[in-house]
Every structure is written in structure tokens, then in C-alpha cells.
Amino acid sequence: MIDYEKTIHALIDPLVEDPSSILIRELPSHSDRDVTILICASDSDTARLIGRRGVVANALREAMGIAPKAANESTRIHLKFESFDEEDKDAE
């Protein structure tokens, strides 16, 4: 089984200003074959991860789509990007 959180961190940490503020969680899915991963970051880091016209997000989706194939799994990876307000984070 692939550690998706570790794999995604390796891909996105160099792209963001504050890698320690990134939150990555696997969301429940209806199928064993589909995996949805939620990536939460600050507004500015989320913009970097999505990129202009979604170029960076699409590249991340492609890279993560290769990971299961390398491990001989038939899993489909779906990435979902969310942002949080820095003020909300400081209040917690």
C-alpha cells in the first residue's frame, strides 16, 4: 500500500512557502478502487499548488496517478484542493 500523504508531501513541499502548514487527508470513498485526497493549505499556497489554469494541479494529479501503477495497484487517485484563512488557523 502506498503512503499517499508522504508521496504528496514530497511533491508539494518544495512548491509552498510553509510546508508545515499543509494538511493532507484521505477522504472516504464509495469504491475501494477510488482514493480521494484532500490537500489544505493557506490561500497563497493553494494558489501555487493549483497554478495558472490548473497546470500545477494537473501535473500533481498525473504524478499521483502513476504511483499506484508502479505498485501494481488499480487505484484511481483524485486530488481535491482547499484553502484556509490564516486568521482561522491562528484561532485554533
Short mmCIF file of N, CA, C and O in Angstrom, two decimals:
data_model
loop_
_atom_site.label_atom_id
_atom_site.label_comp_id
_atom_site.label_asym_id
_atom_site.label_seq_id
_atom_site.Cartn_x
_atom_site.Cartn_y
_atom_site.Cartn_z
N MET A 1 0.85 -1.19 0.00
CA MET A 1 0.00 0.00 0.00
C MET A 1 0.88 1.24 0.00
O MET A 1 1.87 1.32 0.72
N ILE A 2 0.51 2.20 -0.77
CA ILE A 2 1.29 3.43 -0.92
C ILE A 2 0.91 4.41 0.18
O ILE A 2 -0.26 4.57 0.51
N ASP A 3 1.90 5.08 0.74
CA ASP A 3 1.66 6.14 1.71
C ASP A 3 1.45 7.43 0.91
O ASP A 3 2.40 8.12 0.57
N TYR A 4 0.18 7.73 0.61
CA TYR A 4 -0.15 8.88 -0.24
C TYR A 4 0.28 10.19 0.40
O TYR A 4 0.74 11.09 -0.29
N GLU A 5 0.11 10.31 1.69
CA GLU A 5 0.46 11.56 2.37
C GLU A 5 1.95 11.86 2.21
O GLU A 5 2.34 12.97 1.85
N LYS A 6 2.78 10.87 2.41
CA LYS A 6 4.23 11.05 2.28
C LYS A 6 4.61 11.37 0.83
O LYS A 6 5.44 12.25 0.58
N THR A 7 3.98 10.70 -0.10
CA THR A 7 4.27 10.93 -1.52
C THR A 7 3.87 12.34 -1.94
O THR A 7 4.64 13.04 -2.61
N ILE A 8 2.69 12.79 -1.51
CA ILE A 8 2.24 14.13 -1.87
C ILE A 8 3.12 15.19 -1.21
O ILE A 8 3.48 16.18 -1.84
N HIS A 9 3.48 14.96 0.06
CA HIS A 9 4.37 15.93 0.72
C HIS A 9 5.69 16.07 -0.05
O HIS A 9 6.19 17.17 -0.22
N ALA A 10 6.23 14.96 -0.52
CA ALA A 10 7.48 15.02 -1.27
C ALA A 10 7.33 15.85 -2.55
O ALA A 10 8.27 16.54 -2.96
N LEU A 11 6.15 15.80 -3.15
CA LEU A 11 5.92 16.56 -4.38
C LEU A 11 5.64 18.04 -4.13
O LEU A 11 6.10 18.90 -4.87
N ILE A 12 4.87 18.35 -3.08
CA ILE A 12 4.41 19.73 -2.92
C ILE A 12 5.23 20.58 -1.96
O ILE A 12 5.18 21.80 -2.03
N ASP A 13 5.98 19.97 -1.05
CA ASP A 13 6.75 20.76 -0.09
C ASP A 13 7.68 21.78 -0.75
O ASP A 13 7.76 22.92 -0.29
N PRO A 14 8.37 21.44 -1.84
CA PRO A 14 9.23 22.45 -2.48
C PRO A 14 8.45 23.59 -3.15
O PRO A 14 9.01 24.63 -3.44
N LEU A 15 7.15 23.41 -3.37
CA LEU A 15 6.35 24.40 -4.08
C LEU A 15 5.72 25.46 -3.18
O LEU A 15 5.32 26.51 -3.66
N VAL A 16 5.62 25.18 -1.88
CA VAL A 16 4.88 26.07 -0.98
C VAL A 16 5.81 26.84 -0.06
O VAL A 16 6.96 26.46 0.14
N GLU A 17 5.29 27.94 0.51
CA GLU A 17 6.08 28.75 1.43
C GLU A 17 6.25 28.08 2.78
O GLU A 17 7.31 28.14 3.39
N ASP A 18 5.17 27.45 3.29
CA ASP A 18 5.21 26.86 4.63
C ASP A 18 4.74 25.41 4.57
O ASP A 18 3.56 25.11 4.78
N PRO A 19 5.65 24.47 4.31
CA PRO A 19 5.27 23.06 4.20
C PRO A 19 4.65 22.49 5.48
O PRO A 19 3.85 21.57 5.41
N SER A 20 4.98 23.06 6.63
CA SER A 20 4.45 22.53 7.88
C SER A 20 2.96 22.85 8.05
O SER A 20 2.28 22.21 8.86
N SER A 21 2.44 23.80 7.29
CA SER A 21 1.02 24.16 7.41
C SER A 21 0.13 23.35 6.46
O SER A 21 -1.09 23.50 6.50
N ILE A 22 0.70 22.50 5.66
CA ILE A 22 -0.07 21.70 4.71
C ILE A 22 -0.77 20.57 5.45
O ILE A 22 -0.17 19.87 6.26
N LEU A 23 -2.05 20.40 5.17
CA LEU A 23 -2.84 19.32 5.76
C LEU A 23 -3.28 18.39 4.64
O LEU A 23 -3.90 18.84 3.67
N ILE A 24 -2.96 17.11 4.77
CA ILE A 24 -3.32 16.13 3.75
C ILE A 24 -4.10 15.01 4.43
O ILE A 24 -3.63 14.42 5.40
N ARG A 25 -5.30 14.74 3.92
CA ARG A 25 -6.15 13.71 4.48
C ARG A 25 -6.80 12.90 3.37
O ARG A 25 -7.19 13.44 2.34
N GLU A 26 -6.93 11.61 3.61
CA GLU A 26 -7.64 10.75 2.67
C GLU A 26 -9.12 10.77 3.05
O GLU A 26 -9.48 10.54 4.20
N LEU A 27 -9.96 11.09 2.08
CA LEU A 27 -11.40 11.16 2.31
C LEU A 27 -12.04 9.80 2.05
O LEU A 27 -11.56 9.04 1.21
N PRO A 28 -13.14 9.50 2.75
CA PRO A 28 -13.83 8.24 2.49
C PRO A 28 -14.38 8.21 1.07
O PRO A 28 -14.77 9.24 0.52
N SER A 29 -14.41 7.03 0.48
CA SER A 29 -14.92 6.92 -0.88
C SER A 29 -15.89 5.75 -0.97
O SER A 29 -15.90 4.86 -0.13
N HIS A 30 -16.69 5.76 -2.02
CA HIS A 30 -17.71 4.72 -2.21
C HIS A 30 -17.11 3.45 -2.79
O HIS A 30 -17.69 2.38 -2.67
N SER A 31 -15.97 3.56 -3.38
CA SER A 31 -15.35 2.43 -4.06
C SER A 31 -13.96 2.16 -3.49
O SER A 31 -13.24 3.09 -3.13
N ASP A 32 -13.59 0.90 -3.43
CA ASP A 32 -12.23 0.54 -2.99
C ASP A 32 -11.19 0.96 -4.03
O ASP A 32 -10.02 1.07 -3.72
N ARG A 33 -11.65 1.16 -5.24
CA ARG A 33 -10.74 1.49 -6.33
C ARG A 33 -10.39 2.97 -6.40
O ARG A 33 -9.38 3.36 -6.97
N ASP A 34 -11.23 3.83 -5.83
CA ASP A 34 -11.02 5.27 -5.87
C ASP A 34 -10.49 5.77 -4.53
O ASP A 34 -10.96 5.36 -3.48
N VAL A 35 -9.52 6.67 -4.60
CA VAL A 35 -8.97 7.32 -3.41
C VAL A 35 -9.03 8.83 -3.64
O VAL A 35 -8.49 9.32 -4.63
N THR A 36 -9.70 9.54 -2.76
CA THR A 36 -9.77 10.99 -2.84
C THR A 36 -8.92 11.57 -1.72
O THR A 36 -9.10 11.21 -0.56
N ILE A 37 -8.02 12.45 -2.09
CA ILE A 37 -7.12 13.04 -1.12
C ILE A 37 -7.36 14.54 -1.08
O ILE A 37 -7.36 15.21 -2.12
N LEU A 38 -7.59 15.04 0.13
CA LEU A 38 -7.82 16.46 0.36
C LEU A 38 -6.50 17.11 0.75
O LEU A 38 -5.81 16.62 1.65
N ILE A 39 -6.15 18.20 0.07
CA ILE A 39 -4.94 18.95 0.38
C ILE A 39 -5.38 20.35 0.78
O ILE A 39 -5.95 21.08 -0.02
N CYS A 40 -5.14 20.71 2.05
CA CYS A 40 -5.49 22.03 2.57
C CYS A 40 -4.23 22.83 2.80
O CYS A 40 -3.25 22.33 3.35
N ALA A 41 -4.26 24.09 2.39
CA ALA A 41 -3.12 24.99 2.56
C ALA A 41 -3.63 26.41 2.68
O ALA A 41 -4.82 26.68 2.46
N SER A 42 -2.75 27.32 3.00
CA SER A 42 -3.13 28.73 3.06
C SER A 42 -3.54 29.19 1.66
O SER A 42 -3.24 28.53 0.67
N ASP A 43 -4.21 30.33 1.59
CA ASP A 43 -4.68 30.84 0.30
C ASP A 43 -3.57 30.96 -0.73
O ASP A 43 -3.72 30.53 -1.86
N SER A 44 -2.44 31.54 -0.32
CA SER A 44 -1.35 31.75 -1.27
C SER A 44 -0.72 30.43 -1.70
O SER A 44 -0.37 30.26 -2.88
N ASP A 45 -0.58 29.49 -0.77
CA ASP A 45 -0.01 28.19 -1.13
C ASP A 45 -0.97 27.38 -1.99
O ASP A 45 -0.53 26.67 -2.91
N THR A 46 -2.25 27.49 -1.74
CA THR A 46 -3.23 26.80 -2.57
C THR A 46 -3.16 27.32 -4.00
O THR A 46 -3.22 26.54 -4.96
N ALA A 47 -3.01 28.63 -4.14
CA ALA A 47 -2.86 29.21 -5.49
C ALA A 47 -1.63 28.65 -6.19
O ALA A 47 -1.67 28.36 -7.39
N ARG A 48 -0.53 28.49 -5.46
CA ARG A 48 0.69 27.91 -6.05
C ARG A 48 0.45 26.45 -6.46
O ARG A 48 0.96 26.00 -7.49
N LEU A 49 -0.27 25.69 -5.62
CA LEU A 49 -0.49 24.28 -5.91
C LEU A 49 -1.45 24.07 -7.09
O LEU A 49 -1.35 23.06 -7.77
N ILE A 50 -2.34 25.00 -7.30
CA ILE A 50 -3.25 24.88 -8.44
C ILE A 50 -2.60 25.43 -9.70
O ILE A 50 -2.67 24.82 -10.76
N GLY A 51 -1.91 26.55 -9.58
CA GLY A 51 -1.21 27.14 -10.73
C GLY A 51 -2.17 27.82 -11.69
O GLY A 51 -3.38 27.74 -11.56
N ARG A 52 -1.60 28.50 -12.64
CA ARG A 52 -2.42 29.18 -13.65
C ARG A 52 -3.11 28.13 -14.52
O ARG A 52 -2.47 27.22 -15.03
N ARG A 53 -4.41 28.32 -14.64
CA ARG A 53 -5.24 27.40 -15.42
C ARG A 53 -5.14 25.95 -14.94
O ARG A 53 -5.37 25.01 -15.71
N GLY A 54 -4.73 25.73 -13.70
CA GLY A 54 -4.68 24.39 -13.13
C GLY A 54 -3.51 23.55 -13.59
O GLY A 54 -3.52 22.33 -13.43
N VAL A 55 -2.49 24.19 -14.14
CA VAL A 55 -1.36 23.44 -14.71
C VAL A 55 -0.64 22.62 -13.63
O VAL A 55 -0.35 21.44 -13.83
N VAL A 56 -0.36 23.23 -12.49
CA VAL A 56 0.37 22.53 -11.43
C VAL A 56 -0.50 21.42 -10.85
O VAL A 56 -0.04 20.29 -10.63
N ALA A 57 -1.78 21.71 -10.61
CA ALA A 57 -2.70 20.70 -10.08
C ALA A 57 -2.79 19.49 -11.01
O ALA A 57 -2.77 18.35 -10.56
N ASN A 58 -2.88 19.74 -12.29
CA ASN A 58 -2.95 18.65 -13.26
C ASN A 58 -1.66 17.83 -13.27
O ASN A 58 -1.70 16.60 -13.39
N ALA A 59 -0.52 18.50 -13.14
CA ALA A 59 0.75 17.78 -13.08
C ALA A 59 0.82 16.91 -11.82
O ALA A 59 1.30 15.77 -11.86
N LEU A 60 0.33 17.45 -10.69
CA LEU A 60 0.30 16.66 -9.46
C LEU A 60 -0.63 15.46 -9.59
O LEU A 60 -0.31 14.36 -9.13
N ARG A 61 -1.75 15.66 -10.24
CA ARG A 61 -2.70 14.55 -10.46
C ARG A 61 -2.05 13.46 -11.34
O ARG A 61 -2.21 12.27 -11.09
N GLU A 62 -1.34 13.88 -12.37
CA GLU A 62 -0.66 12.91 -13.23
C GLU A 62 0.40 12.14 -12.47
O GLU A 62 0.50 10.92 -12.59
N ALA A 63 1.20 12.86 -11.69
CA ALA A 63 2.26 12.20 -10.91
C ALA A 63 1.67 11.22 -9.91
O ALA A 63 2.18 10.10 -9.74
N MET A 64 0.59 11.61 -9.25
CA MET A 64 -0.04 10.72 -8.28
C MET A 64 -0.76 9.56 -8.97
O MET A 64 -0.91 8.50 -8.38
N GLY A 65 -1.16 9.73 -10.20
CA GLY A 65 -1.79 8.65 -10.95
C GLY A 65 -0.81 7.56 -11.32
O GLY A 65 -1.18 6.40 -11.50
N ILE A 66 0.46 7.92 -11.40
CA ILE A 66 1.50 6.95 -11.73
C ILE A 66 1.85 6.07 -10.53
O ILE A 66 2.17 4.90 -10.68
N ALA A 67 1.75 6.62 -9.32
CA ALA A 67 2.16 5.90 -8.11
C ALA A 67 1.47 4.54 -7.96
O ALA A 67 2.15 3.53 -7.71
N PRO A 68 0.15 4.42 -8.10
CA PRO A 68 -0.47 3.10 -7.96
C PRO A 68 -0.04 2.12 -9.04
O PRO A 68 0.11 0.93 -8.78
N LYS A 69 0.18 2.63 -10.25
CA LYS A 69 0.60 1.74 -11.33
C LYS A 69 1.98 1.16 -11.06
O LYS A 69 2.26 0.01 -11.37
N ALA A 70 2.85 1.96 -10.45
CA ALA A 70 4.19 1.48 -10.11
C ALA A 70 4.13 0.40 -9.04
O ALA A 70 5.01 -0.46 -8.98
N ALA A 71 3.10 0.44 -8.20
CA ALA A 71 2.93 -0.57 -7.14
C ALA A 71 1.98 -1.69 -7.57
O ALA A 71 1.53 -2.47 -6.74
N ASN A 72 1.68 -1.76 -8.88
CA ASN A 72 0.78 -2.78 -9.43
C ASN A 72 -0.59 -2.76 -8.78
O ASN A 72 -1.17 -3.81 -8.50
N GLU A 73 -1.11 -1.57 -8.53
CA GLU A 73 -2.46 -1.41 -7.98
C GLU A 73 -3.33 -0.77 -9.05
O GLU A 73 -2.85 -0.08 -9.94
N SER A 74 -4.63 -0.99 -8.96
CA SER A 74 -5.56 -0.40 -9.94
C SER A 74 -6.36 0.74 -9.31
O SER A 74 -7.52 0.93 -9.62
N THR A 75 -5.72 1.49 -8.44
CA THR A 75 -6.38 2.57 -7.73
C THR A 75 -6.37 3.84 -8.57
O THR A 75 -5.39 4.14 -9.25
N ARG A 76 -7.47 4.59 -8.50
CA ARG A 76 -7.54 5.90 -9.15
C ARG A 76 -7.44 6.96 -8.06
O ARG A 76 -8.17 6.92 -7.07
N ILE A 77 -6.54 7.90 -8.25
CA ILE A 77 -6.29 8.95 -7.27
C ILE A 77 -7.00 10.23 -7.72
O ILE A 77 -6.86 10.66 -8.86
N HIS A 78 -7.72 10.85 -6.80
CA HIS A 78 -8.37 12.13 -7.05
C HIS A 78 -7.84 13.12 -6.01
O HIS A 78 -7.86 12.83 -4.81
N LEU A 79 -7.34 14.26 -6.47
CA LEU A 79 -6.84 15.29 -5.56
C LEU A 79 -7.85 16.43 -5.49
O LEU A 79 -8.36 16.88 -6.52
N LYS A 80 -8.12 16.87 -4.28
CA LYS A 80 -9.02 17.99 -4.06
C LYS A 80 -8.26 19.04 -3.26
O LYS A 80 -7.65 18.73 -2.23
N PHE A 81 -8.28 20.28 -3.74
CA PHE A 81 -7.54 21.37 -3.11
C PHE A 81 -8.50 22.29 -2.38
O PHE A 81 -9.51 22.70 -2.93
N GLU A 82 -8.18 22.63 -1.15
CA GLU A 82 -8.96 23.57 -0.34
C GLU A 82 -7.98 24.55 0.29
O GLU A 82 -6.82 24.22 0.54
N SER A 83 -8.47 25.75 0.57
CA SER A 83 -7.62 26.72 1.25
C SER A 83 -8.28 27.11 2.56
O SER A 83 -9.49 26.99 2.73
N PHE A 84 -7.46 27.53 3.50
CA PHE A 84 -7.97 28.02 4.76
C PHE A 84 -7.40 29.40 5.00
O PHE A 84 -6.33 29.74 4.50
N ASP A 85 -8.11 30.19 5.73
CA ASP A 85 -7.71 31.56 6.03
C ASP A 85 -6.71 31.52 7.17
O ASP A 85 -6.89 30.81 8.15
N GLU A 86 -5.64 32.24 7.05
CA GLU A 86 -4.61 32.27 8.09
C GLU A 86 -5.17 32.68 9.45
O GLU A 86 -4.74 32.20 10.47
N GLU A 87 -6.17 33.58 9.47
CA GLU A 87 -6.77 34.01 10.73
C GLU A 87 -7.50 32.86 11.41
O GLU A 87 -7.45 32.71 12.62
N ASP A 88 -8.16 31.99 10.62
CA ASP A 88 -8.84 30.83 11.19
C ASP A 88 -7.85 29.87 11.81
O ASP A 88 -8.08 29.30 12.85
N LYS A 89 -6.71 29.69 11.15
CA LYS A 89 -5.68 28.79 11.66
C LYS A 89 -5.11 29.30 12.97
O LYS A 89 -4.87 28.54 13.90
N ASP A 90 -4.87 30.62 13.08
CA ASP A 90 -4.32 31.19 14.29
C ASP A 90 -5.28 31.09 15.47
O ASP A 90 -4.85 31.01 16.61
N ALA A 91 -6.57 31.05 15.20
CA ALA A 91 -7.56 30.99 16.27
C ALA A 91 -7.62 29.62 16.91
O ALA A 91 -8.06 29.48 18.04
N GLU A 92 -7.19 28.58 16.20
CA GLU A 92 -7.26 27.21 16.74
C GLU A 92 -6.18 26.90 17.70
O GLU A 92 -5.26 27.33 18.01
#
